[in-house]
Amino acid sequence: MNETNLYRNRRKTTQLLVIAGAICLLLLLILFYSIGLFDGIFKAKPTVFSAGALLVLLILLIVNLLSLRDKSAQIVLNERYFLGKTTPLAKAFGQGEWQDVKFIDLQKVGGDTMIIVTLENPGKYKDRLPSLLWKMAYQESAQELNIMYSASTIDLEPSELYQLFVSYWKRQK
């Protein structure tokens, strides 16, 4: 059986973690300034904002550092199914079947370009996702489920990953 396994690109991941670390340092400096460490004047709003943002970013940074130990494929594509771990939604969703794919699109979402796989028959996959992720992925008006995959941590560019997804999907038509 023909199968493509895409693994983490250490250089890309390290670059993302260094940027996140730099932002953490900036937020830490803002926090120190806000609590009055430099000028003796306490500023409540910047303190709350910088402390909250720093906490969230540190948690995400630690989770991503721990995920570096995972040596398994980030995206697996074969003739029967697709599987990905590049976004929290894709990781929670797990394995999808090509026969349920209605459309595949490439879209800019925030600062990343995502491959969006639109699935028919969403009831088949409902029990896989927690309710918050289900609400993000499910379009009630169209009765479709949209699962997003990112190329930000693997060796391919988004357009190349998109072409790879489409080529496997077209084999099933």
Coordinates of N, CA and C in Angstrom, one line a residue:
M1 N 0.8 -1.2 0.0 CA 0.0 0.0 0.0 C 0.9 1.2 0.0
N2 N 0.6 2.2 -0.8 CA 1.3 3.5 -0.9 C 1.0 4.3 0.3
E3 N 2.0 4.8 1.0 CA 1.8 5.6 2.2 C 2.9 6.7 2.3
T4 N 2.4 7.9 2.7 CA 3.4 9.0 2.9 C 3.3 9.4 4.4
N5 N 4.5 9.4 5.0 CA 4.7 9.8 6.4 C 5.5 11.1 6.4
L6 N 4.9 12.1 7.0 CA 5.6 13.4 7.1 C 6.0 13.6 8.6
Y7 N 7.3 13.9 8.8 CA 7.8 14.0 10.1 C 8.2 15.5 10.5
R8 N 8.3 15.7 11.7 CA 8.6 17.0 12.3 C 10.0 17.5 11.7
N9 N 10.0 18.8 11.3 CA 11.2 19.4 10.8 C 11.8 20.2 12.1
R10 N 12.9 19.6 12.6 CA 13.4 20.2 13.8 C 13.8 21.7 13.7
R11 N 14.3 22.1 12.5 CA 14.7 23.4 12.3 C 13.5 24.4 12.4
K12 N 12.4 24.0 11.8 CA 11.2 24.9 11.8 C 10.7 24.9 13.3
T13 N 10.6 23.8 13.9 CA 10.1 23.7 15.3 C 11.0 24.5 16.2
T14 N 12.3 24.4 16.1 CA 13.2 25.2 17.0 C 13.0 26.7 16.7
Q15 N 12.9 27.1 15.5 CA 12.7 28.5 15.2 C 11.4 29.0 15.8
L16 N 10.3 28.2 15.7 CA 9.1 28.6 16.4 C 9.2 28.8 17.9
L17 N 9.9 27.8 18.5 CA 10.1 27.8 19.9 C 11.0 29.0 20.4
V18 N 12.0 29.3 19.6 CA 12.9 30.5 19.9 C 12.1 31.8 19.8
I19 N 11.2 31.9 18.8 CA 10.4 33.1 18.7 C 9.4 33.2 19.9
A20 N 8.8 32.1 20.3 CA 7.9 32.0 21.5 C 8.7 32.4 22.7
G21 N 9.9 31.9 22.9 CA 10.7 32.2 24.0 C 11.1 33.7 24.1
A22 N 11.4 34.3 22.9 CA 11.7 35.7 22.9 C 10.4 36.5 23.3
I23 N 9.3 36.1 22.9 CA 8.0 36.8 23.3 C 7.8 36.7 24.8
C24 N 8.1 35.5 25.3 CA 8.0 35.3 26.8 C 8.9 36.2 27.5
L25 N 10.1 36.4 27.0 CA 11.1 37.3 27.7 C 10.5 38.8 27.6
L26 N 10.0 39.2 26.5 CA 9.4 40.5 26.3 C 8.3 40.7 27.3
L27 N 7.4 39.7 27.4 CA 6.3 39.8 28.3 C 6.8 39.8 29.8
L28 N 7.8 39.1 30.1 CA 8.4 39.1 31.4 C 8.9 40.5 31.8
L29 N 9.6 41.2 30.8 CA 10.1 42.5 31.0 C 8.9 43.5 31.2
I30 N 7.9 43.3 30.4 CA 6.7 44.2 30.6 C 6.1 44.0 32.0
L31 N 6.0 42.7 32.4 CA 5.5 42.4 33.8 C 6.3 43.0 34.8
F32 N 7.6 42.9 34.7 CA 8.5 43.6 35.7 C 8.3 45.1 35.8
Y33 N 8.2 45.7 34.6 CA 8.0 47.1 34.5 C 6.6 47.5 35.1
S34 N 5.6 46.7 34.8 CA 4.3 47.0 35.3 C 4.1 46.8 36.8
I35 N 4.9 45.9 37.4 CA 4.7 45.8 38.9 C 5.6 46.9 39.6
G36 N 6.3 47.7 38.8 CA 7.0 48.8 39.4 C 8.5 48.5 39.8
L37 N 9.0 47.4 39.3 CA 10.4 47.0 39.6 C 11.4 48.1 39.2
F38 N 11.1 48.8 38.1 CA 12.1 49.8 37.6 C 11.8 51.2 38.1
D39 N 10.5 51.6 38.2 CA 10.2 53.0 38.5 C 9.4 53.1 39.8
G40 N 9.1 52.0 40.5 CA 8.4 52.0 41.7 C 6.9 52.3 41.6
I41 N 6.3 52.4 40.4 CA 4.9 52.7 40.2 C 4.2 51.4 39.7
F42 N 3.2 50.9 40.4 CA 2.5 49.8 40.0 C 1.4 50.1 39.0
K43 N 1.3 49.4 37.9 CA 0.3 49.6 36.8 C -0.5 48.3 36.7
A44 N -1.7 48.4 37.1 CA -2.6 47.2 37.2 C -2.9 46.5 35.9
K45 N -3.4 47.3 34.9 CA -3.9 46.7 33.7 C -2.7 46.0 32.9
P46 N -1.6 46.7 32.7 CA -0.5 46.0 32.1 C 0.0 44.8 32.8
T47 N -0.1 44.8 34.2 CA 0.4 43.7 35.0 C -0.5 42.5 34.7
V48 N -1.8 42.7 34.7 CA -2.8 41.6 34.5 C -2.6 41.1 33.1
F49 N -2.5 41.9 32.1 CA -2.4 41.5 30.7 C -1.1 40.7 30.5
S50 N 0.0 41.3 30.9 CA 1.3 40.6 30.7 C 1.4 39.3 31.5
A51 N 0.9 39.2 32.7 CA 1.0 38.0 33.5 C 0.1 36.9 32.8
G52 N -1.1 37.3 32.4 CA -2.0 36.3 31.7 C -1.4 35.8 30.4
A53 N -0.9 36.7 29.6 CA -0.3 36.3 28.3 C 0.9 35.5 28.5
L54 N 1.8 35.8 29.5 CA 3.0 35.1 29.8 C 2.6 33.7 30.3
L55 N 1.6 33.6 31.1 CA 1.3 32.2 31.6 C 0.8 31.3 30.5
V56 N -0.1 31.8 29.6 CA -0.6 31.0 28.5 C 0.5 30.7 27.6
L57 N 1.4 31.6 27.2 CA 2.5 31.3 26.3 C 3.5 30.3 26.9
L58 N 3.8 30.5 28.2 CA 4.7 29.5 28.9 C 4.1 28.1 28.9
I59 N 2.8 28.0 29.1 CA 2.2 26.6 29.1 C 2.3 26.0 27.7
L60 N 2.0 26.8 26.6 CA 2.1 26.4 25.3 C 3.6 26.0 24.9
L61 N 4.5 26.8 25.4 CA 5.9 26.6 25.1 C 6.4 25.2 25.8
I62 N 6.0 25.0 27.0 CA 6.3 23.8 27.7 C 5.7 22.6 27.0
V63 N 4.4 22.7 26.6 CA 3.8 21.6 25.9 C 4.5 21.2 24.6
N64 N 4.9 22.3 23.9 CA 5.6 22.1 22.6 C 7.0 21.5 22.8
L65 N 7.6 21.9 23.9 CA 8.9 21.3 24.2 C 8.8 19.8 24.5
L66 N 7.8 19.5 25.3 CA 7.6 18.1 25.6 C 7.2 17.3 24.4
S67 N 6.5 17.9 23.4 CA 6.1 17.2 22.2 C 7.3 16.9 21.3
L68 N 8.4 17.6 21.5 CA 9.6 17.3 20.7 C 10.1 15.9 20.8
R69 N 9.7 15.2 21.9 CA 10.2 13.9 22.1 C 9.4 12.9 21.2
D70 N 8.3 13.3 20.7 CA 7.5 12.5 19.8 C 8.1 12.3 18.5
K71 N 8.6 11.1 18.1 CA 9.3 10.9 16.9 C 8.4 10.3 15.8
S72 N 7.1 10.2 16.1 CA 6.2 9.6 15.1 C 5.9 10.6 14.0
A73 N 5.3 10.1 13.0 CA 4.9 11.0 11.8 C 3.8 12.0 12.3
Q74 N 4.0 13.2 11.8 CA 3.0 14.3 12.1 C 1.8 14.2 11.2
I75 N 2.0 13.7 10.0 CA 0.9 13.5 9.0 C 1.1 12.2 8.3
V76 N 0.1 11.4 8.2 CA 0.1 10.1 7.5 C -1.0 10.1 6.5
L77 N -0.6 9.9 5.2 CA -1.5 9.8 4.1 C -1.4 8.5 3.4
N78 N -2.5 7.7 3.3 CA -2.4 6.5 2.4 C -3.7 6.4 1.6
E79 N -3.9 5.3 0.9 CA -5.0 5.2 0.0 C -6.4 5.1 0.8
R80 N -6.4 4.7 2.0 CA -7.6 4.6 2.8 C -7.9 5.7 3.7
Y81 N -6.9 6.3 4.3 CA -7.2 7.3 5.3 C -6.1 8.4 5.4
F82 N -6.4 9.4 6.2 CA -5.4 10.5 6.5 C -5.4 10.7 8.0
L83 N -4.3 11.1 8.5 CA -4.1 11.3 9.9 C -3.1 12.4 10.2
G84 N -3.4 13.3 11.1 CA -2.4 14.3 11.4 C -2.4 14.8 12.8
K85 N -1.3 15.3 13.2 CA -1.1 15.9 14.6 C -0.5 17.3 14.5
T86 N -0.7 18.0 13.5 CA -0.1 19.3 13.3 C -1.0 20.4 14.0
T87 N -2.2 20.2 14.3 CA -3.1 21.1 15.0 C -3.8 20.4 16.1
P88 N -4.2 21.1 17.2 CA -5.0 20.4 18.2 C -6.3 19.7 17.7
L89 N -6.9 20.4 16.7 CA -8.1 19.8 16.1 C -7.8 18.5 15.4
A90 N -6.8 18.5 14.5 CA -6.4 17.4 13.8 C -6.0 16.2 14.7
K91 N -5.3 16.6 15.7 CA -4.8 15.6 16.7 C -5.9 14.9 17.4
A92 N -6.9 15.7 17.8 CA -8.1 15.1 18.5 C -9.0 14.3 17.5
F93 N -9.0 14.8 16.3 CA -9.9 14.1 15.3 C -9.4 12.7 15.0
G94 N -8.1 12.6 14.8 CA -7.5 11.3 14.5 C -7.6 11.0 13.0
Q95 N -8.0 9.8 12.7 CA -8.0 9.2 11.3 C -9.3 9.6 10.6
G96 N -9.2 10.1 9.4 CA -10.3 10.4 8.6 C -10.3 9.5 7.3
E97 N -11.4 9.2 6.7 CA -11.4 8.4 5.5 C -11.6 9.3 4.3
W98 N -10.9 8.9 3.2 CA -11.0 9.7 2.0 C -12.4 9.6 1.4
Q99 N -13.1 8.6 1.6 CA -14.4 8.5 1.0 C -15.4 9.5 1.5
D100 N -15.1 10.1 2.7 CA -16.0 11.1 3.3 C -15.6 12.5 2.9
V101 N -14.4 12.7 2.3 CA -13.9 14.0 1.9 C -14.8 14.6 0.8
K102 N -15.3 15.8 1.0 CA -16.1 16.5 0.1 C -15.2 17.5 -0.7
F103 N -14.3 18.2 0.0 CA -13.5 19.2 -0.6 C -12.2 19.4 0.2
I104 N -11.1 19.9 -0.4 CA -9.9 20.2 0.2 C -9.5 21.6 -0.2
D105 N -9.1 22.5 0.7 CA -8.8 23.9 0.4 C -7.6 24.3 1.1
L106 N -6.9 25.3 0.6 CA -5.8 25.9 1.2 C -6.1 27.4 1.6
Q107 N -6.1 27.7 2.9 CA -6.5 29.0 3.4 C -5.5 29.6 4.4
K108 N -5.4 30.9 4.3 CA -4.6 31.6 5.3 C -5.5 31.8 6.6
V109 N -5.0 31.3 7.7 CA -5.8 31.4 9.0 C -4.8 32.0 10.0
G110 N -5.1 33.2 10.4 CA -4.1 33.9 11.3 C -2.8 34.1 10.6
G111 N -1.7 33.6 11.2 CA -0.4 33.7 10.7 C 0.1 32.4 10.0
D112 N -0.8 31.5 9.8 CA -0.4 30.2 9.2 C -1.3 29.9 8.0
T113 N -0.8 29.2 7.1 CA -1.6 28.7 5.9 C -2.0 27.3 6.2
M114 N -3.3 27.0 6.2 CA -3.8 25.7 6.6 C -4.4 25.0 5.4
I115 N -4.3 23.6 5.5 CA -5.0 22.8 4.6 C -6.3 22.4 5.3
I116 N -7.4 22.7 4.7 CA -8.7 22.4 5.3 C -9.4 21.3 4.6
V117 N -9.6 20.2 5.3 CA -10.3 19.1 4.7 C -11.8 19.1 5.1
T118 N -12.7 19.2 4.2 CA -14.1 19.3 4.5 C -14.7 17.9 4.3
L119 N -15.4 17.4 5.3 CA -15.9 16.1 5.3 C -17.5 16.1 5.3
E120 N -18.0 15.2 4.6 CA -19.5 14.9 4.6 C -19.6 13.9 5.7
N121 N -20.9 13.6 6.0 CA -21.2 12.5 7.0 C -20.5 12.8 8.4
P122 N -20.8 14.0 8.9 CA -20.1 14.4 10.2 C -20.5 13.6 11.4
G123 N -21.7 13.0 11.3 CA -22.2 12.2 12.4 C -21.3 11.0 12.7
K124 N -20.6 10.5 11.7 CA -19.7 9.4 11.8 C -18.5 9.7 12.7
Y125 N -18.2 11.0 12.8 CA -17.0 11.5 13.5 C -17.3 12.2 14.8
K126 N -18.6 12.4 15.1 CA -19.0 13.3 16.2 C -18.4 12.9 17.5
D127 N -18.3 11.6 17.8 CA -17.8 11.1 19.1 C -16.3 11.3 19.3
R128 N -15.6 11.7 18.3 CA -14.1 11.8 18.4 C -13.7 13.1 19.0
L129 N -14.5 14.2 18.8 CA -14.0 15.5 19.2 C -14.7 16.0 20.5
P130 N -14.0 16.6 21.4 CA -14.6 17.2 22.5 C -15.6 18.3 22.0
S131 N -16.6 18.7 22.8 CA -17.6 19.6 22.3 C -17.0 21.0 21.8
L132 N -16.0 21.5 22.5 CA -15.4 22.8 22.0 C -14.8 22.7 20.6
L133 N -14.1 21.6 20.4 CA -13.5 21.4 19.1 C -14.5 21.1 18.1
W134 N -15.6 20.4 18.5 CA -16.7 20.0 17.5 C -17.3 21.3 17.1
K135 N -17.6 22.3 18.0 CA -18.2 23.5 17.6 C -17.3 24.3 16.7
M136 N -16.0 24.2 16.8 CA -15.1 24.9 15.9 C -15.1 24.3 14.5
A137 N -15.2 23.0 14.5 CA -15.0 22.3 13.2 C -16.3 22.1 12.4
Y138 N -17.4 22.0 13.1 CA -18.7 21.7 12.5 C -19.4 22.9 12.0
Q139 N -19.8 22.9 10.7 CA -20.6 23.9 10.1 C -22.1 23.4 10.0
E140 N -22.9 23.8 10.9 CA -24.3 23.3 10.9 C -25.1 23.6 9.7
S141 N -24.9 24.8 9.1 CA -25.7 25.1 8.0 C -25.4 24.2 6.7
A142 N -24.2 23.8 6.6 CA -23.8 23.0 5.4 C -23.7 21.5 5.8
Q143 N -23.8 21.2 7.1 CA -23.7 19.8 7.5 C -22.3 19.2 7.2
E144 N -21.3 20.0 7.4 CA -19.9 19.6 7.1 C -19.0 19.8 8.3
L145 N -17.9 19.0 8.2 CA -16.9 19.1 9.3 C -15.6 19.5 8.6
N146 N -15.0 20.6 9.2 CA -13.7 21.1 8.6 C -12.6 20.8 9.5
I147 N -11.6 20.0 9.1 CA -10.5 19.6 9.8 C -9.3 20.3 9.2
M148 N -8.5 21.0 10.1 CA -7.3 21.8 9.6 C -6.0 21.1 9.9
Y149 N -5.1 21.2 8.9 CA -3.8 20.7 9.0 C -2.8 21.8 8.7
S150 N -1.7 21.9 9.4 CA -0.7 22.9 9.2 C 0.6 22.3 8.7
A151 N 1.4 23.1 7.9 CA 2.7 22.6 7.4 C 3.8 23.3 8.2
S152 N 3.4 24.0 9.3 CA 4.4 24.8 10.0 C 5.5 24.0 10.7
T153 N 5.3 22.8 11.0 CA 6.3 22.0 11.7 C 6.9 20.8 10.9
I154 N 6.4 20.7 9.6 CA 7.0 19.6 8.8 C 7.9 20.2 7.7
D155 N 8.5 19.3 6.9 CA 9.4 19.7 5.9 C 8.8 20.2 4.6
L156 N 7.5 20.2 4.4 CA 6.9 20.7 3.2 C 6.3 22.1 3.4
E157 N 6.2 22.8 2.3 CA 5.6 24.1 2.2 C 4.0 23.9 2.2
P158 N 3.2 24.8 2.6 CA 1.7 24.6 2.6 C 1.2 24.2 1.2
S159 N 1.7 24.8 0.1 CA 1.2 24.4 -1.2 C 1.5 23.0 -1.6
E160 N 2.7 22.5 -1.2 CA 3.1 21.2 -1.4 C 2.3 20.2 -0.6
L161 N 2.0 20.5 0.6 CA 1.2 19.6 1.5 C -0.2 19.6 0.9
Y162 N -0.7 20.7 0.4 CA -2.0 20.8 -0.2 C -2.1 19.8 -1.4
Q163 N -1.1 19.9 -2.3 CA -1.0 19.1 -3.5 C -1.0 17.6 -3.1
L164 N -0.3 17.3 -2.0 CA -0.2 15.9 -1.6 C -1.5 15.4 -1.1
F165 N -2.2 16.2 -0.3 CA -3.6 15.8 0.2 C -4.5 15.6 -1.0
V166 N -4.5 16.5 -2.0 CA -5.4 16.4 -3.2 C -5.0 15.2 -4.0
S167 N -3.8 14.9 -4.1 CA -3.4 13.7 -5.0 C -3.9 12.4 -4.3
Y168 N -3.8 12.3 -3.0 CA -4.4 11.1 -2.4 C -5.9 11.1 -2.5
W169 N -6.5 12.2 -2.3 CA -8.0 12.3 -2.4 C -8.5 11.9 -3.8
K170 N -7.8 12.4 -4.8 CA -8.3 12.1 -6.2 C -8.1 10.6 -6.6
R171 N -7.2 9.9 -5.9 CA -7.0 8.5 -6.2 C -8.3 7.7 -5.8
Q172 N -9.1 8.3 -4.8 CA -10.3 7.6 -4.3 C -11.5 7.9 -5.2
K173 N -11.4 8.9 -6.0 CA -12.6 9.3 -6.8 C -12.8 8.3 -8.0

